[in-house]
Amino acid sequence: MPSYNAPLRDMRFVLHEVLGVGNYQNLPGFEDASPDTVDAVIEEGAKFAQEVLQPINQSGDREGCKWDAGNVTTPKGFKEAYKQYCEGGWTGLTSLKEYGGQGLPYYVGVLLSEIVTSANMAWGMYPGLSHGAYEAIAAHGSDELKKTYLPKLVSGEWTGTMNLTEPHCGTDLGLMRTKAEPQPDGSYRITGTKIFISAGEHDMTDNIVHLVLAKIVGGPEGIRGVSLFIVPKFLPNADGSPGERNGVSCGSIEHKMGIKANATAVLNYDNAKGWLVGKAHKGMRGMFTMMNAARLGVGVQGLGLAEVSYQNGLAYAKERVQGRSLGGIKAPDKAADPIIVHPDVRRMLLTCKAFTEGARMLTYWAGLNVDLAHKHPDAMARREADDLLGLITPIVKAYQTDMGFECANLAMQCLGGHGYIAEWGMEQFVRDARIAQIYEGANGVQALDLVGRKLPANMGRSLRTFFHPLDAFLKEQAADAAMKDFIGPLLRAFGRLQQATALIAEKGMADAEEAGAASSDYLRLFALTAVGWMWAKMARVAIDKLAAGGGEDPGFYRTKLATARFFMERMLPDTASLQQKIQAGKRTLMELDAAAF
Amino acid sequence: MSAFKKVAVLGSGVMGGGIAAHVANAGIPVMLLDIVPQGANNRNQLAEAALGRLKKTNPAALMSDRAAGLIQPGNFEDDLSRIGDCDWIVEAVIERVDLKQELYRKVAAAMKPTAIVSSNTSTIPLGTLVEGLPEAFANRFAITHFFNPPRYMRLLEVVKGPRTEDDVLPALRRFGDVALGKAVIDCKDTPGFVGNRIGIFWSTVAMSQAMSLGLTVEEADSVVGKPMGIPKTGIFGLGDLTGIDLAPHVSASMLKLLPPDDPYCKIYDANGQLAQTIQWMIGQGLTGRKGKGGFYRQDKAADGSRTRLTLDYATRTYRPTRRAELASVKAARKGLRALVEHPDKGGQYAWAVLSRVLAYAAELAPEIANSIADVDTAMKTGYAWKWGPFEQLDLVGPKWFADRLRAEGKPVPRLIEAVGAGTFYKEEGAARLIFTPEGRYAELKPAAGAWKLADVKRGKQPVLSNKGASIWDLGDGVACLELHTKMNAIDANIVAMVREAAKLDKKGFKALVIGHDGDNFSVGANIGLGLFAANTAMWPVIEQNIKEGQDAYRALRNAPFPVVGAPSGMALGGGCEILMHCDAVQAHAESYIGLVEVGVGLIPGWGGTTTLLTRWMQNAKRPQGPMPAISQAFEIIGTAQVARSAAEAKEKLLLRPSDGITMNRDRVLADAKAKALAMVPGYKPAEPAEIFLPGATARTALAMAVEGFRLQGKATPHDVTVMAALARVLSGGDVDILDPVKETDLLALERAVFLSLIKTNATLDRIEHMLTTGKPLRN
Ligand SMILES: Cc1cc2nc3c(=O)[nH]c(=O)nc-3n(C[C@H](O)[C@H](O)[C@H](O)COP(=O)(O)OP(=O)(O)OC[C@H]3O[C@@H](n4cnc5c(N)ncnc54)[C@H](O)[C@@H]3O)c2cc1C
């Protein structure tokens, strides 16, 4: 059975030593987030995840959710764990105090969800989706809706869902058919079928708040006619208790590859009563609020699964003895050396480690920028944070979920045949990790978002928030010999990214297919450069700490530097081949007729 | 055929004043006379008031202060006796035969016998005007019909009578063409001549068909607008612009003059919705932009916000303006034919207008004009159509047009029958042919000295070419560098071609002209690409681009042969800098030249700052000491001044005093070529300048000026940064007044300062704003 220990030391390193989140405490909305408070919260969260959530991860997977006549039963222990989670106040950790939340910054929630995902991804999605619903209503809902729903979502009494997908409409939401008919009382009647709705039905709470995209009858065609609605499973009574059953029912749940303990529901809306959130036909605006946060959240899932897979692969590699080290026997007292001596096993483990630690920093940095984009008192600082966030959200989502799957797979490989056996729990990580590459916008669509929307937006202004500080960092560090191992490779990767960006700007503007053909490779090139920058920053801190004696644990910083070098020498060079692929253009991709495949 | 040395304009109304201003723009003294108003103290009151208005109109009627000084206001009673030395007397008084004739008799008594008299009438036949007047007067009389505003509208229609002597029209034509820069066409003495005859029919058809087919005003304007090659104001918007109250007068005079079987008399319906609507509008004071609104109007709410409203002519009420969304208008991107073939109401409407107007033009052409090319020219230059009627027929296909008319049971004009499956214009090798009413093709040759680059290019290959620019052989050893990017924005391709152009002596050329047929010489560097490079911190690339631009432009100036710039329209930023590196410029009078880089938070970095400074420093007329020259350059660049004419560009030294000005757009290239050839004998490239600059002391002085602007709220925070950067270059950087500053030093400063600015967020925000909104950001 796998185990999990939250990487608290590494989390603190990123938060306090590199990002210096304590420096923001004077900003509005950060008041309560003193470094001590944040550390305490995370430690408590880690304890909860390790003790309550992780033990029901494997059993939850085996048992799965059960559907019976429209009702869904979650696996054993899920309901109880949820109750405890609510009682601990975790559901409202980053929600506004006026709705009963604790008002901590968004980034603290990011840390918590990393831990929860590592411990039990399928379970974590129930409260995760509630928080998405909370954000959409808080940002766009009327006062009335906020008053009715937000306290319930914050306390965890009710959960939330996001309903976009329909049988014929996934990526292309313009094809949506679910319709909304205005009623004299100002509400709407919603009719249609939504599929693949995570946490769409379950037994953990007595009400579920569905956020549903639908088209108001007679509105504009396509995506411009989509509006956002709240459709509760039970219509709330005046006193806030769940009342009459609404016209929404769960037709079935899917049998699927992973996250089996999270119900993926078909929801049938039959004249269900709903209320408009935000403006008519501006539903995508409301969705985007949820989506940016949700996409970061899915990126965190990639990170969380890579971390837990790595921990278990590593433990096994230290224990399992097979063959002798090519560099001479390491464990003469044993029949063979532990497999961690083998270069190729190390390659797998270090790939996971270097990714996880680099991505952790990228993720927390993004999380911090969510806070800055919303709360910074200076409008220009808000704009810059928002620009940066828009740019790196698709990168965090796609790169980290691709790598989350890759790392789960590598870690499983470390176990050899045992990795393939359910009992060890490694194959579950692989299966669970896989969905993150698909939902919340398939990764190919993230890449398209990056080149098609984020790059050209405001004539490339968002790029400035990434390229300028990185350029300045490289110039600043160039003279320092201690940084040579990091700055050289990063400089080359940065040059490739600059050239690829120029190429896409030039070719892609004339021919959108060129931009599409470059998109996935470009996203990966961008991601590697970004993580390379994160690593260089971490290296800078580690060098300075070691120069100052290294404190209690100089080994931690030495390991950081070694891992940073691994990233620079063995992961970042992928940027060279990515650049070549980008330069190749669309020709070979588009040459064949569909029939010729 | 001597040009006119002095001119008199009689009548100082909108047309008379405008004509006088434009004669003055040509550098010719002009008397502007009008009546003495009853009981006036100032006997010149009317003409002087007109002159006052001319100095203020927007767009400007006058090209320079000097031109204003050439207009001498006067009155009919005191000053007619002084017209004896005028070569040309233009009458532009109100359209009353009795008043005009009374004036003519006085003119006849005062003019010299060789002078020419013409009327700017648009509604009175020439025959009527000279009826009963002495033979000697009728011999010297013609009609010269200008379009409003005379400075900007290129059409000039000239008409002679049976008694007009042979030298009169050639003299008028030549003067109109060369001195005034007009497209002159010979017309017959028929009502409305060519432009208005077709134009009035067209506007009546376009408005009345919109109403009978039930299109909204916006829908009609979205069709009879860009898709049909009409300025984007559209047909109803045009009505608002010219004045709704004019319409009844125009139609009344046409109805009076035209034979009753003319199609205009048939389509004009005095009781129809159009005439009724217009009558109602005039009654309500809704006379267009000058009145309380017209088909469109702006409403200002109490909070200062504006809403654009549109007249719903059916209910005679205003409602918020709605964007028209017609599928046919989208289809029109594929061409005029796609528009008129589209089944929606926009397509039907387009066909209703096009079929009637083109048939009318084709039917009339032989009767009212000497050639179909004249008809096309009239509509393009008098009504700003993109294509003349016969060019439109060629676009849709004359045979297709005829077949559709036939299918609808409508008569097919003889000329369209005659052209059959052919087209009205065609090209054969280097020749352009035109279909004549006799049913043959004749070669259409440009007038001497009035060719376009298109005439040179036809049927030929360029000497060199890339995506942004090409080099053509103009003959006589002269090459032409043509820019052809979008808006002729300067990009790497153009810079590369400039480098090639600087080596053309190796290909046997002895002079170079830089110019083309486009509306704008160049709007400046392509900052879109630059912005992307800057956003991604590609500083070395940007630095290299600046260096390459500087090097290429300098290579042009140092080339061992003369280089003459030939701009027209806008020549801004990097476009202006090309001109500043030419050995001479032959500019179209309507050239709008300026170094506008500070608008996007930059300074001219391709030698523009250096060259303008050097020009002011070397200006013989400047006061002592370097400061006045530095201040001039500082003000011109620092406030992004754009000269509103070539004449004004000379005042700012954006052009040299010795640079030439050509009034007629079609003559710019030929004049530039002639100028270049004249410079060939003994040509030596200019020596690079050395000047003495005061360094830090000048910066202090300029900084104080900027601080003043800031305190007055005239300079934004980033303006202060940009101006300080500019001051750094103009002061010579860290120099001592005793050391000469070399051109290369100044260029290096330009580069450094440019780079420091483009690294700032505020500059990049300005560039982004300019590119996305077309307006400068004041941050
Ligand atoms: C377990 C699970 C949970 C889910 N939870 C939810 C939920 O809670 N709420 C919800 O609304 N939905 C949910 N979904 C749906 C999920 O978001 C969609 O499956 C996903 O967006 C992809 O849509 P699709 O399946 O229709 O694939 P399609 O849109 O058909 O795409 C198929 C493939 O084509 C590619 N593709 C499509 N269009 C383009 C394009 N324009 N350019 C390039 N490539 C393109 C995609 O990248 C993808 O690889 C869930 C799905 C699953 C499996």
Short mmCIF file of N, CA and C and ligand atoms in Angstrom, two decimals, chain A residues 129 162-165 169-171 195-198 256 259 264 435 438-442 444-445 448, ligand 1:
data_model
loop_
_atom_site.label_atom_id
_atom_site.label_comp_id
_atom_site.label_asym_id
_atom_site.label_seq_id
_atom_site.Cartn_x
_atom_site.Cartn_y
_atom_site.Cartn_z
N LEU A 129 -14.55 21.23 -6.67
CA LEU A 129 -15.55 21.81 -7.57
C LEU A 129 -16.43 22.80 -6.85
N MET A 162 -19.77 22.01 -12.05
CA MET A 162 -19.65 22.83 -13.25
C MET A 162 -20.19 22.03 -14.41
N ASN A 163 -21.22 22.57 -15.08
CA ASN A 163 -21.86 21.82 -16.17
C ASN A 163 -21.63 22.51 -17.50
N LEU A 164 -20.64 22.03 -18.25
CA LEU A 164 -20.42 22.56 -19.59
C LEU A 164 -20.76 21.50 -20.64
N THR A 165 -20.20 20.31 -20.41
CA THR A 165 -20.17 19.30 -21.46
C THR A 165 -21.54 18.69 -21.75
N CYS A 169 -21.00 18.16 -27.49
CA CYS A 169 -20.35 19.45 -27.31
C CYS A 169 -19.39 19.38 -26.14
N GLY A 170 -18.09 19.34 -26.47
CA GLY A 170 -17.07 19.29 -25.44
C GLY A 170 -16.19 20.51 -25.53
N THR A 171 -15.19 20.45 -26.38
CA THR A 171 -14.32 21.59 -26.60
C THR A 171 -15.08 22.77 -27.19
N ILE A 195 -23.32 15.90 -19.67
CA ILE A 195 -22.63 14.64 -19.35
C ILE A 195 -21.27 14.93 -18.72
N PHE A 196 -20.69 13.89 -18.16
CA PHE A 196 -19.34 13.95 -17.58
C PHE A 196 -19.26 14.96 -16.43
N ILE A 197 -20.33 15.10 -15.67
CA ILE A 197 -20.30 16.12 -14.63
C ILE A 197 -19.71 15.55 -13.35
N SER A 198 -18.51 16.02 -13.04
CA SER A 198 -17.80 15.54 -11.86
C SER A 198 -18.56 15.95 -10.61
N LYS A 256 -15.12 4.27 -15.68
CA LYS A 256 -14.00 4.94 -16.32
C LYS A 256 -12.65 4.49 -15.82
N ILE A 259 -9.92 8.01 -11.24
CA ILE A 259 -10.77 8.74 -10.30
C ILE A 259 -12.15 8.08 -10.15
N THR A 264 -18.89 10.64 -12.02
CA THR A 264 -18.95 11.38 -13.28
C THR A 264 -20.35 11.17 -13.83
N ILE A 435 -6.71 11.64 -16.46
CA ILE A 435 -7.85 12.50 -16.79
C ILE A 435 -7.46 13.98 -16.81
N ILE A 438 -7.09 15.71 -19.90
CA ILE A 438 -8.25 15.80 -20.79
C ILE A 438 -9.25 16.86 -20.35
N TYR A 439 -9.65 16.80 -19.07
CA TYR A 439 -10.73 17.74 -18.71
C TYR A 439 -10.22 19.14 -18.46
N GLU A 440 -11.17 20.04 -18.28
CA GLU A 440 -10.84 21.47 -18.16
C GLU A 440 -10.15 22.00 -19.41
N GLY A 441 -10.57 21.47 -20.55
CA GLY A 441 -9.90 21.85 -21.80
C GLY A 441 -8.74 20.92 -22.03
N ALA A 442 -8.89 20.03 -23.02
CA ALA A 442 -7.82 19.07 -23.34
C ALA A 442 -6.52 19.84 -23.55
N GLY A 444 -4.27 19.89 -25.75
CA GLY A 444 -4.08 20.50 -27.07
C GLY A 444 -4.81 21.82 -27.16
N VAL A 445 -5.93 21.91 -26.49
CA VAL A 445 -6.72 23.13 -26.52
C VAL A 445 -6.06 24.21 -25.64
N LEU A 448 -3.54 25.75 -27.79
CA LEU A 448 -4.18 26.66 -28.73
C LEU A 448 -4.55 27.98 -28.04
C1 LIG C 1 -13.79 12.05 -15.82
C2 LIG C 1 -14.27 13.28 -16.48
C3 LIG C 1 -14.73 14.32 -15.74
C4 LIG C 1 -15.23 15.46 -16.35
N1 LIG C 1 -15.76 16.46 -15.58
C5 LIG C 1 -16.44 17.45 -16.19
C6 LIG C 1 -17.16 18.40 -15.45
O1 LIG C 1 -17.19 18.37 -14.22
N2 LIG C 1 -17.87 19.35 -16.10
C7 LIG C 1 -17.87 19.42 -17.44
O2 LIG C 1 -18.52 20.30 -17.97
N3 LIG C 1 -17.16 18.55 -18.20
C8 LIG C 1 -16.45 17.56 -17.59
N4 LIG C 1 -15.77 16.66 -18.36
C9 LIG C 1 -15.73 16.83 -19.80
C10 LIG C 1 -14.38 17.28 -20.32
O3 LIG C 1 -14.11 18.60 -19.92
C11 LIG C 1 -14.38 17.09 -21.84
O4 LIG C 1 -14.34 15.72 -22.07
C12 LIG C 1 -13.23 17.78 -22.51
O5 LIG C 1 -13.41 19.18 -22.46
C13 LIG C 1 -13.06 17.37 -23.96
O6 LIG C 1 -14.27 17.37 -24.67
P1 LIG C 1 -14.73 16.12 -25.52
O7 LIG C 1 -14.61 14.96 -24.65
O8 LIG C 1 -16.01 16.42 -26.13
O9 LIG C 1 -13.61 16.02 -26.62
P2 LIG C 1 -13.58 16.74 -28.03
O10 LIG C 1 -13.93 18.17 -27.85
O11 LIG C 1 -14.39 15.96 -28.96
O12 LIG C 1 -12.05 16.64 -28.38
C14 LIG C 1 -11.43 15.44 -28.87
C15 LIG C 1 -9.96 15.73 -29.15
O13 LIG C 1 -9.86 16.71 -30.19
C16 LIG C 1 -9.09 17.80 -29.77
N5 LIG C 1 -9.68 19.02 -30.27
C17 LIG C 1 -10.97 19.39 -30.25
N6 LIG C 1 -11.13 20.61 -30.80
C18 LIG C 1 -9.92 21.02 -31.16
C19 LIG C 1 -9.43 22.17 -31.78
N7 LIG C 1 -10.24 23.19 -32.11
N8 LIG C 1 -8.09 22.28 -32.03
C20 LIG C 1 -7.27 21.29 -31.67
N9 LIG C 1 -7.68 20.15 -31.09
C21 LIG C 1 -8.99 20.01 -30.83
C22 LIG C 1 -9.07 17.76 -28.27
O14 LIG C 1 -7.89 18.31 -27.75
C23 LIG C 1 -9.21 16.29 -27.97
O15 LIG C 1 -7.92 15.75 -27.94
C24 LIG C 1 -15.23 15.55 -17.75
C25 LIG C 1 -14.72 14.50 -18.50
C26 LIG C 1 -14.27 13.37 -17.89
C27 LIG C 1 -13.78 12.25 -18.74
#
